[in-house]
Amino acid sequence: MSHTLRSKATEDRYEKYKESKPNDGKCVLCEAEVVKNFKFWKIIHNDFPYDLIASTHDMILPIRHVKETELTEEERLELLEIKADYLNIYDAILESTPRMKTVPTHHHLHVFVTKDIASGL
């Protein structure tokens, strides 16, 4: 059984996208529309959000196409500043483990505003 934080409709749309995605070597994260730019980082919307738990689901990623281990000291320091000064508009930051990363070659963190799911229990 597959576990997901997406609704069935969003998960189905995501699976169809993965099946039809051209293997042209382009990074979907590099090509995504930017919501907010920083010097070394950018925030983009997640086109396949964790809509079971999130009302807003974005991703923060370095502008350069790099793995986490390839980040420069400047990039690491700016991320710490962004976490301290900007990401408070979100409720949570989530980082997938290597086993679950669908784009392992471009480091990214999921940031989202949670839904009030407790009222539905």
Short mmCIF file of N, CA and C in Angstrom, two decimals:
data_model
loop_
_atom_site.label_atom_id
_atom_site.label_comp_id
_atom_site.label_asym_id
_atom_site.label_seq_id
_atom_site.Cartn_x
_atom_site.Cartn_y
_atom_site.Cartn_z
N MET A 1 0.84 -1.19 0.00
CA MET A 1 0.00 0.00 0.00
C MET A 1 0.88 1.24 0.00
N SER A 2 0.55 2.18 -0.84
CA SER A 2 1.30 3.42 -0.92
C SER A 2 0.74 4.44 0.07
N HIS A 3 1.64 5.12 0.76
CA HIS A 3 1.23 6.17 1.70
C HIS A 3 1.52 7.52 1.06
N THR A 4 0.57 8.41 1.15
CA THR A 4 0.74 9.72 0.53
C THR A 4 0.06 10.78 1.38
N LEU A 5 0.51 12.00 1.24
CA LEU A 5 -0.12 13.13 1.91
C LEU A 5 -0.97 13.91 0.91
N ARG A 6 -1.15 13.32 -0.26
CA ARG A 6 -1.96 13.94 -1.30
C ARG A 6 -3.34 13.29 -1.35
N SER A 7 -4.33 14.08 -1.77
CA SER A 7 -5.66 13.52 -2.01
C SER A 7 -5.55 12.55 -3.19
N LYS A 8 -6.53 11.70 -3.34
CA LYS A 8 -6.52 10.73 -4.45
C LYS A 8 -6.44 11.45 -5.79
N ALA A 9 -7.20 12.53 -5.94
CA ALA A 9 -7.20 13.28 -7.21
C ALA A 9 -5.82 13.86 -7.50
N THR A 10 -5.19 14.44 -6.50
CA THR A 10 -3.86 15.03 -6.71
C THR A 10 -2.82 13.95 -6.94
N GLU A 11 -2.92 12.84 -6.22
CA GLU A 11 -1.97 11.74 -6.41
C GLU A 11 -2.12 11.14 -7.81
N ASP A 12 -3.36 10.98 -8.27
CA ASP A 12 -3.60 10.46 -9.62
C ASP A 12 -3.01 11.40 -10.68
N ARG A 13 -3.21 12.71 -10.49
CA ARG A 13 -2.66 13.70 -11.41
C ARG A 13 -1.13 13.65 -11.40
N TYR A 14 -0.53 13.47 -10.22
CA TYR A 14 0.93 13.37 -10.08
C TYR A 14 1.47 12.13 -10.79
N GLU A 15 0.80 11.00 -10.61
CA GLU A 15 1.24 9.76 -11.27
C GLU A 15 1.16 9.89 -12.79
N LYS A 16 0.09 10.50 -13.29
CA LYS A 16 -0.04 10.71 -14.73
C LYS A 16 1.06 11.62 -15.24
N TYR A 17 1.38 12.65 -14.47
CA TYR A 17 2.46 13.56 -14.85
C TYR A 17 3.78 12.80 -14.94
N LYS A 18 4.09 11.99 -13.94
CA LYS A 18 5.36 11.25 -13.93
C LYS A 18 5.45 10.30 -15.13
N GLU A 19 4.34 9.67 -15.49
CA GLU A 19 4.32 8.75 -16.64
C GLU A 19 4.51 9.48 -17.96
N SER A 20 3.99 10.69 -18.07
CA SER A 20 4.02 11.41 -19.34
C SER A 20 5.19 12.40 -19.44
N LYS A 21 5.90 12.62 -18.33
CA LYS A 21 6.98 13.60 -18.32
C LYS A 21 8.08 13.21 -19.31
N PRO A 22 8.43 14.11 -20.20
CA PRO A 22 9.50 13.78 -21.15
C PRO A 22 10.84 13.64 -20.44
N ASN A 23 11.64 12.72 -20.91
CA ASN A 23 12.96 12.50 -20.34
C ASN A 23 13.97 13.34 -21.12
N ASP A 24 13.83 14.68 -20.99
CA ASP A 24 14.68 15.59 -21.75
C ASP A 24 15.83 16.15 -20.93
N GLY A 25 15.96 15.67 -19.70
CA GLY A 25 17.06 16.11 -18.86
C GLY A 25 16.84 17.45 -18.17
N LYS A 26 15.70 18.08 -18.42
CA LYS A 26 15.41 19.36 -17.79
C LYS A 26 14.89 19.14 -16.37
N CYS A 27 15.25 20.03 -15.48
CA CYS A 27 14.81 19.95 -14.09
C CYS A 27 13.51 20.73 -13.92
N VAL A 28 12.47 20.06 -13.44
CA VAL A 28 11.18 20.72 -13.25
C VAL A 28 11.26 21.81 -12.19
N LEU A 29 12.16 21.63 -11.22
CA LEU A 29 12.30 22.64 -10.17
C LEU A 29 12.99 23.89 -10.70
N CYS A 30 13.98 23.72 -11.55
CA CYS A 30 14.67 24.87 -12.16
C CYS A 30 13.72 25.68 -13.04
N GLU A 31 12.80 25.00 -13.68
CA GLU A 31 11.92 25.66 -14.65
C GLU A 31 10.63 26.21 -14.03
N ALA A 32 10.38 25.92 -12.76
CA ALA A 32 9.13 26.35 -12.12
C ALA A 32 9.07 27.86 -11.93
N GLU A 33 7.86 28.38 -11.96
CA GLU A 33 7.64 29.81 -11.75
C GLU A 33 8.00 30.16 -10.30
N VAL A 34 8.72 31.25 -10.16
CA VAL A 34 9.20 31.68 -8.84
C VAL A 34 8.15 32.51 -8.12
N VAL A 35 7.93 32.18 -6.85
CA VAL A 35 7.02 32.94 -5.99
C VAL A 35 7.78 34.04 -5.26
N LYS A 36 8.99 33.70 -4.81
CA LYS A 36 9.83 34.65 -4.06
C LYS A 36 11.29 34.33 -4.34
N ASN A 37 12.06 35.36 -4.66
CA ASN A 37 13.49 35.21 -4.91
C ASN A 37 14.31 35.76 -3.74
N PHE A 38 15.39 35.09 -3.45
CA PHE A 38 16.40 35.57 -2.52
C PHE A 38 17.70 35.59 -3.32
N LYS A 39 18.82 35.89 -2.68
CA LYS A 39 20.08 35.95 -3.42
C LYS A 39 20.47 34.57 -3.97
N PHE A 40 20.40 33.53 -3.12
CA PHE A 40 20.82 32.19 -3.53
C PHE A 40 19.67 31.18 -3.55
N TRP A 41 18.51 31.55 -3.09
CA TRP A 41 17.37 30.64 -2.94
C TRP A 41 16.15 31.21 -3.62
N LYS A 42 15.18 30.33 -3.87
CA LYS A 42 13.90 30.77 -4.40
C LYS A 42 12.81 29.88 -3.81
N ILE A 43 11.61 30.42 -3.80
CA ILE A 43 10.43 29.67 -3.37
C ILE A 43 9.53 29.50 -4.58
N ILE A 44 9.04 28.27 -4.76
CA ILE A 44 8.13 27.95 -5.85
C ILE A 44 6.91 27.24 -5.26
N HIS A 45 5.80 27.27 -5.99
CA HIS A 45 4.62 26.48 -5.58
C HIS A 45 4.87 25.02 -5.91
N ASN A 46 4.31 24.14 -5.12
CA ASN A 46 4.33 22.72 -5.43
C ASN A 46 3.09 22.43 -6.28
N ASP A 47 3.30 21.98 -7.50
CA ASP A 47 2.17 21.68 -8.39
C ASP A 47 1.38 20.45 -7.96
N PHE A 48 1.97 19.64 -7.09
CA PHE A 48 1.30 18.43 -6.60
C PHE A 48 1.36 18.44 -5.07
N PRO A 49 0.59 19.35 -4.46
CA PRO A 49 0.72 19.60 -3.02
C PRO A 49 0.24 18.44 -2.15
N TYR A 50 0.68 18.48 -0.93
CA TYR A 50 0.21 17.53 0.10
C TYR A 50 -1.13 18.07 0.61
N ASP A 51 -2.12 18.00 -0.25
CA ASP A 51 -3.39 18.67 0.01
C ASP A 51 -4.27 17.99 1.05
N LEU A 52 -3.88 16.82 1.53
CA LEU A 52 -4.62 16.23 2.65
C LEU A 52 -4.32 16.98 3.95
N ILE A 53 -3.13 17.56 4.05
CA ILE A 53 -2.73 18.21 5.30
C ILE A 53 -2.40 19.68 5.14
N ALA A 54 -2.24 20.16 3.89
CA ALA A 54 -1.76 21.52 3.68
C ALA A 54 -2.74 22.36 2.87
N SER A 55 -2.95 23.60 3.33
CA SER A 55 -3.74 24.54 2.55
C SER A 55 -2.85 25.33 1.59
N THR A 56 -1.57 25.46 1.92
CA THR A 56 -0.56 26.07 1.06
C THR A 56 0.65 25.16 1.09
N HIS A 57 1.23 24.88 -0.07
CA HIS A 57 2.40 23.99 -0.13
C HIS A 57 3.36 24.52 -1.18
N ASP A 58 4.47 25.07 -0.70
CA ASP A 58 5.51 25.59 -1.57
C ASP A 58 6.79 24.80 -1.33
N MET A 59 7.83 25.13 -2.07
CA MET A 59 9.14 24.52 -1.88
C MET A 59 10.20 25.61 -1.93
N ILE A 60 11.20 25.47 -1.08
CA ILE A 60 12.35 26.38 -1.12
C ILE A 60 13.54 25.58 -1.63
N LEU A 61 14.26 26.18 -2.59
CA LEU A 61 15.36 25.47 -3.19
C LEU A 61 16.44 26.45 -3.62
N PRO A 62 17.67 25.97 -3.71
CA PRO A 62 18.72 26.86 -4.20
C PRO A 62 18.47 27.20 -5.67
N ILE A 63 18.85 28.40 -6.05
CA ILE A 63 18.70 28.80 -7.45
C ILE A 63 19.59 27.92 -8.33
N ARG A 64 20.78 27.61 -7.82
CA ARG A 64 21.66 26.69 -8.56
C ARG A 64 21.10 25.28 -8.46
N HIS A 65 21.25 24.51 -9.50
CA HIS A 65 20.83 23.11 -9.51
C HIS A 65 21.93 22.28 -8.83
N VAL A 66 21.76 22.05 -7.51
CA VAL A 66 22.77 21.32 -6.74
C VAL A 66 22.11 20.43 -5.70
N LYS A 67 22.84 19.38 -5.33
CA LYS A 67 22.44 18.55 -4.20
C LYS A 67 22.81 19.28 -2.91
N GLU A 68 22.25 18.85 -1.80
CA GLU A 68 22.53 19.49 -0.51
C GLU A 68 24.03 19.50 -0.21
N THR A 69 24.71 18.42 -0.52
CA THR A 69 26.14 18.32 -0.22
C THR A 69 26.99 19.29 -1.06
N GLU A 70 26.41 19.88 -2.09
CA GLU A 70 27.13 20.79 -2.97
C GLU A 70 26.86 22.27 -2.66
N LEU A 71 26.06 22.54 -1.63
CA LEU A 71 25.77 23.93 -1.26
C LEU A 71 27.03 24.63 -0.77
N THR A 72 27.16 25.90 -1.12
CA THR A 72 28.28 26.69 -0.63
C THR A 72 27.97 27.18 0.78
N GLU A 73 28.98 27.68 1.45
CA GLU A 73 28.78 28.24 2.79
C GLU A 73 27.82 29.43 2.72
N GLU A 74 27.95 30.26 1.69
CA GLU A 74 27.05 31.41 1.52
C GLU A 74 25.59 30.95 1.38
N GLU A 75 25.37 29.89 0.61
CA GLU A 75 24.02 29.37 0.42
C GLU A 75 23.47 28.81 1.74
N ARG A 76 24.30 28.11 2.48
CA ARG A 76 23.86 27.56 3.77
C ARG A 76 23.49 28.67 4.75
N LEU A 77 24.32 29.71 4.80
CA LEU A 77 24.05 30.82 5.71
C LEU A 77 22.78 31.56 5.33
N GLU A 78 22.58 31.76 4.03
CA GLU A 78 21.35 32.44 3.62
C GLU A 78 20.12 31.61 3.96
N LEU A 79 20.20 30.29 3.80
CA LEU A 79 19.06 29.45 4.16
C LEU A 79 18.73 29.62 5.64
N LEU A 80 19.73 29.66 6.49
CA LEU A 80 19.48 29.87 7.92
C LEU A 80 18.78 31.21 8.15
N GLU A 81 19.21 32.24 7.45
CA GLU A 81 18.57 33.55 7.58
C GLU A 81 17.12 33.51 7.09
N ILE A 82 16.88 32.85 5.99
CA ILE A 82 15.53 32.74 5.44
C ILE A 82 14.63 31.99 6.43
N LYS A 83 15.15 30.90 6.99
CA LYS A 83 14.37 30.15 7.99
C LYS A 83 14.01 31.03 9.17
N ALA A 84 14.95 31.84 9.63
CA ALA A 84 14.72 32.69 10.80
C ALA A 84 13.82 33.88 10.51
N ASP A 85 13.96 34.47 9.31
CA ASP A 85 13.30 35.75 9.04
C ASP A 85 12.11 35.71 8.09
N TYR A 86 11.96 34.64 7.30
CA TYR A 86 10.90 34.65 6.30
C TYR A 86 9.94 33.46 6.40
N LEU A 87 10.45 32.30 6.69
CA LEU A 87 9.61 31.10 6.62
C LEU A 87 8.56 31.01 7.73
N ASN A 88 8.50 32.01 8.61
CA ASN A 88 7.48 32.00 9.65
C ASN A 88 6.07 32.22 9.11
N ILE A 89 5.95 32.47 7.80
CA ILE A 89 4.61 32.54 7.19
C ILE A 89 4.05 31.14 6.96
N TYR A 90 4.88 30.13 7.14
CA TYR A 90 4.48 28.72 7.00
C TYR A 90 4.42 28.07 8.38
N ASP A 91 3.74 26.93 8.47
CA ASP A 91 3.65 26.18 9.72
C ASP A 91 4.75 25.14 9.87
N ALA A 92 5.24 24.61 8.75
CA ALA A 92 6.16 23.48 8.84
C ALA A 92 7.11 23.45 7.66
N ILE A 93 8.26 22.82 7.91
CA ILE A 93 9.26 22.54 6.88
C ILE A 93 9.44 21.03 6.87
N LEU A 94 9.42 20.43 5.68
CA LEU A 94 9.59 18.99 5.57
C LEU A 94 10.68 18.70 4.55
N GLU A 95 11.58 17.82 4.92
CA GLU A 95 12.62 17.38 3.99
C GLU A 95 12.50 15.87 3.84
N SER A 96 12.38 15.43 2.61
CA SER A 96 12.29 13.99 2.36
C SER A 96 13.64 13.33 2.56
N THR A 97 13.61 12.07 2.93
CA THR A 97 14.83 11.29 3.01
C THR A 97 15.27 10.94 1.59
N PRO A 98 16.52 10.53 1.41
CA PRO A 98 16.96 10.18 0.05
C PRO A 98 16.06 9.14 -0.63
N ARG A 99 15.52 8.23 0.12
CA ARG A 99 14.65 7.18 -0.45
C ARG A 99 13.37 7.76 -1.05
N MET A 100 12.90 8.88 -0.51
CA MET A 100 11.62 9.44 -0.94
C MET A 100 11.75 10.64 -1.89
N LYS A 101 12.96 11.12 -2.13
CA LYS A 101 13.13 12.30 -2.97
C LYS A 101 12.83 11.96 -4.43
N THR A 102 11.90 12.72 -5.02
CA THR A 102 11.58 12.49 -6.42
C THR A 102 12.49 13.31 -7.35
N VAL A 103 13.14 14.34 -6.80
CA VAL A 103 14.12 15.12 -7.55
C VAL A 103 15.40 15.18 -6.70
N PRO A 104 16.13 14.07 -6.63
CA PRO A 104 17.28 14.02 -5.73
C PRO A 104 18.46 14.88 -6.16
N THR A 105 18.49 15.33 -7.40
CA THR A 105 19.63 16.11 -7.88
C THR A 105 19.50 17.61 -7.63
N HIS A 106 18.33 18.06 -7.15
CA HIS A 106 18.14 19.48 -6.83
C HIS A 106 17.57 19.57 -5.42
N HIS A 107 18.43 19.98 -4.50
CA HIS A 107 18.02 20.06 -3.10
C HIS A 107 16.79 20.95 -2.95
N HIS A 108 15.85 20.52 -2.15
CA HIS A 108 14.65 21.31 -1.88
C HIS A 108 14.00 20.89 -0.58
N LEU A 109 13.33 21.84 0.02
CA LEU A 109 12.57 21.60 1.24
C LEU A 109 11.13 22.00 0.98
N HIS A 110 10.22 21.23 1.53
CA HIS A 110 8.81 21.54 1.42
C HIS A 110 8.43 22.45 2.58
N VAL A 111 7.68 23.50 2.28
CA VAL A 111 7.18 24.41 3.30
C VAL A 111 5.68 24.53 3.09
N PHE A 112 4.94 24.45 4.20
CA PHE A 112 3.49 24.49 4.02
C PHE A 112 2.75 25.03 5.23
N VAL A 113 1.53 25.45 4.95
CA VAL A 113 0.58 25.86 5.98
C VAL A 113 -0.38 24.70 6.15
N THR A 114 -0.51 24.23 7.36
CA THR A 114 -1.34 23.06 7.61
C THR A 114 -2.82 23.42 7.62
N LYS A 115 -3.62 22.44 7.22
CA LYS A 115 -5.07 22.57 7.32
C LYS A 115 -5.46 22.32 8.77
N ASP A 116 -6.62 22.78 9.15
CA ASP A 116 -7.15 22.50 10.50
C ASP A 116 -7.81 21.13 10.44
N ILE A 117 -6.99 20.07 10.46
CA ILE A 117 -7.53 18.73 10.32
C ILE A 117 -8.08 18.18 11.64
N ALA A 118 -7.69 18.81 12.76
CA ALA A 118 -8.17 18.33 14.04
C ALA A 118 -9.68 18.54 14.18
N SER A 119 -10.23 19.58 13.57
CA SER A 119 -11.66 19.85 13.67
C SER A 119 -12.48 18.80 12.92
N GLY A 120 -11.83 18.09 11.98
CA GLY A 120 -12.53 17.07 11.22
C GLY A 120 -12.49 15.70 11.87
N LEU A 121 -11.83 15.59 13.01
CA LEU A 121 -11.73 14.29 13.69
C LEU A 121 -12.93 14.00 14.55
#
